Amino acid sequence: MKSARPDMTWVLNDLVSFNGARHAMILSADGLAQFHSEYVTRDLADSMAATGAGLASLCNSITKFVSDTPTPWELNMTRAQDGFVFVIAAGEGSLLITSAASDVDINGFTDRMLTVIGRMRSGLGISARQADQG
């Protein structure tokens, strides 16, 4: 279910115009696809939303390995033979997940993703789902 926020599909389509970028999605931290770039099918969006949320949860746990004091998780980059997947904390309760080819300029693409998040952070917040009372 989409939220009452403005449609951010155009922002994601612009993000994947970066040379080597492939797909981009905004999802809730609990695994619901909110918006996605062109060429992401509904099935792929649902699968990647669940996977991205799971990975973010694992990354939140692993921050204990980084510091003796609680530190928030911010970004994960996973490399596959043919490219990369990035999962980034995007706003209160939301994540940005993107994919890119193996020859993408990682620093440039990461900077672009963080710029998009910085500009849109207030609009990226997603409230947690409430359990049905019925």
PDB file of C-alpha atoms in Angstrom, residues 2-75:
ATOM      1  CA  LYS A   2       1.356   3.400  -0.949  1.00  0.00           C
ATOM      2  CA  SER A   3       1.523   6.161   1.600  1.00  0.00           C
ATOM      3  CA  ALA A   4      -0.011   9.628   1.273  1.00  0.00           C
ATOM      4  CA  ARG A   5       3.388  11.058   0.351  1.00  0.00           C
ATOM      5  CA  PRO A   6       4.116  12.369  -3.133  1.00  0.00           C
ATOM      6  CA  ASP A   7       5.156   9.752  -5.689  1.00  0.00           C
ATOM      7  CA  MET A   8       8.957   9.553  -5.698  1.00  0.00           C
ATOM      8  CA  THR A   9       9.248   7.303  -8.736  1.00  0.00           C
ATOM      9  CA  TRP A  10      10.690  10.151 -10.815  1.00  0.00           C
ATOM     10  CA  VAL A  11      13.489  10.643  -8.258  1.00  0.00           C
ATOM     11  CA  LEU A  12      14.389   6.954  -8.483  1.00  0.00           C
ATOM     12  CA  ASN A  13      14.303   7.032 -12.294  1.00  0.00           C
ATOM     13  CA  ASP A  14      16.654  10.012 -12.185  1.00  0.00           C
ATOM     14  CA  LEU A  15      18.943   8.166  -9.764  1.00  0.00           C
ATOM     15  CA  VAL A  16      19.249   5.168 -12.071  1.00  0.00           C
ATOM     16  CA  SER A  17      20.213   7.453 -14.949  1.00  0.00           C
ATOM     17  CA  PHE A  18      23.684   7.443 -13.334  1.00  0.00           C
ATOM     18  CA  ASN A  19      26.102   5.549 -15.585  1.00  0.00           C
ATOM     19  CA  GLY A  20      26.086   1.901 -14.501  1.00  0.00           C
ATOM     20  CA  ALA A  21      23.076   2.177 -12.189  1.00  0.00           C
ATOM     21  CA  ARG A  22      20.331  -0.371 -12.728  1.00  0.00           C
ATOM     22  CA  HIS A  23      17.443  -0.273 -10.246  1.00  0.00           C
ATOM     23  CA  ALA A  24      16.325   1.791  -7.241  1.00  0.00           C
ATOM     24  CA  MET A  25      13.607   1.357  -4.649  1.00  0.00           C
ATOM     25  CA  ILE A  26      12.315   3.008  -1.511  1.00  0.00           C
ATOM     26  CA  LEU A  27      10.998   0.541   1.021  1.00  0.00           C
ATOM     27  CA  SER A  28       9.809   0.489   4.579  1.00  0.00           C
ATOM     28  CA  ALA A  29      12.207  -0.881   7.160  1.00  0.00           C
ATOM     29  CA  ASP A  30       9.697  -3.667   7.794  1.00  0.00           C
ATOM     30  CA  GLY A  31       9.864  -4.853   4.188  1.00  0.00           C
ATOM     31  CA  LEU A  32       7.144  -3.179   2.118  1.00  0.00           C
ATOM     32  CA  ALA A  33       7.999  -1.758  -1.297  1.00  0.00           C
ATOM     33  CA  GLN A  34       6.886   1.883  -1.484  1.00  0.00           C
ATOM     34  CA  PHE A  35       8.250   3.194  -4.795  1.00  0.00           C
ATOM     35  CA  HIS A  36      10.548   1.783  -7.452  1.00  0.00           C
ATOM     36  CA  SER A  37      12.272   2.841 -10.627  1.00  0.00           C
ATOM     37  CA  GLU A  38      11.154   1.826 -14.072  1.00  0.00           C
ATOM     38  CA  TYR A  39      11.769  -1.831 -15.054  1.00  0.00           C
ATOM     39  CA  VAL A  40      11.356  -3.140 -11.516  1.00  0.00           C
ATOM     40  CA  THR A  41       8.473  -5.604 -11.650  1.00  0.00           C
ATOM     41  CA  ARG A  42       6.043  -5.917  -8.762  1.00  0.00           C
ATOM     42  CA  ASP A  43       7.408  -9.396  -7.924  1.00  0.00           C
ATOM     43  CA  LEU A  44      11.000  -8.125  -7.933  1.00  0.00           C
ATOM     44  CA  ALA A  45       9.989  -5.122  -5.810  1.00  0.00           C
ATOM     45  CA  ASP A  46       8.307  -7.326  -3.206  1.00  0.00           C
ATOM     46  CA  SER A  47      11.238  -9.754  -3.109  1.00  0.00           C
ATOM     47  CA  MET A  48      13.881  -7.037  -2.844  1.00  0.00           C
ATOM     48  CA  ALA A  49      11.885  -5.134  -0.208  1.00  0.00           C
ATOM     49  CA  ALA A  50      11.848  -8.197   2.029  1.00  0.00           C
ATOM     50  CA  THR A  51      15.516  -8.939   1.316  1.00  0.00           C
ATOM     51  CA  GLY A  52      16.614  -5.317   1.831  1.00  0.00           C
ATOM     52  CA  ALA A  53      14.761  -5.040   5.130  1.00  0.00           C
ATOM     53  CA  GLY A  54      16.306  -8.305   6.326  1.00  0.00           C
ATOM     54  CA  LEU A  55      19.779  -7.171   5.351  1.00  0.00           C
ATOM     55  CA  ALA A  56      19.286  -3.831   7.103  1.00  0.00           C
ATOM     56  CA  SER A  57      18.193  -5.664  10.233  1.00  0.00           C
ATOM     57  CA  LEU A  58      21.339  -7.797  10.152  1.00  0.00           C
ATOM     58  CA  CYS A  59      23.475  -4.706   9.580  1.00  0.00           C
ATOM     59  CA  ASN A  60      21.900  -3.002  12.598  1.00  0.00           C
ATOM     60  CA  SER A  61      22.978  -5.987  14.703  1.00  0.00           C
ATOM     61  CA  ILE A  62      26.517  -6.086  13.366  1.00  0.00           C
ATOM     62  CA  THR A  63      27.286  -2.492  14.409  1.00  0.00           C
ATOM     63  CA  LYS A  64      28.244  -3.927  17.805  1.00  0.00           C
ATOM     64  CA  PHE A  65      31.385  -5.132  16.034  1.00  0.00           C
ATOM     65  CA  VAL A  66      32.236  -1.542  15.044  1.00  0.00           C
ATOM     66  CA  SER A  67      31.997   0.240  18.379  1.00  0.00           C
ATOM     67  CA  ASP A  68      31.614  -0.388  22.094  1.00  0.00           C
ATOM     68  CA  THR A  69      28.852   2.225  22.163  1.00  0.00           C
ATOM     69  CA  PRO A  70      25.627   1.991  20.173  1.00  0.00           C
ATOM     70  CA  THR A  71      26.128   3.337  16.669  1.00  0.00           C
ATOM     71  CA  PRO A  72      23.483   3.500  13.956  1.00  0.00           C
ATOM     72  CA  TRP A  73      23.871   1.474  10.790  1.00  0.00           C
ATOM     73  CA  GLU A  74      23.921   3.601   7.625  1.00  0.00           C
ATOM     74  CA  LEU A  75      24.924   1.678   4.485  1.00  0.00           C
TER      75      LEU A  75
END
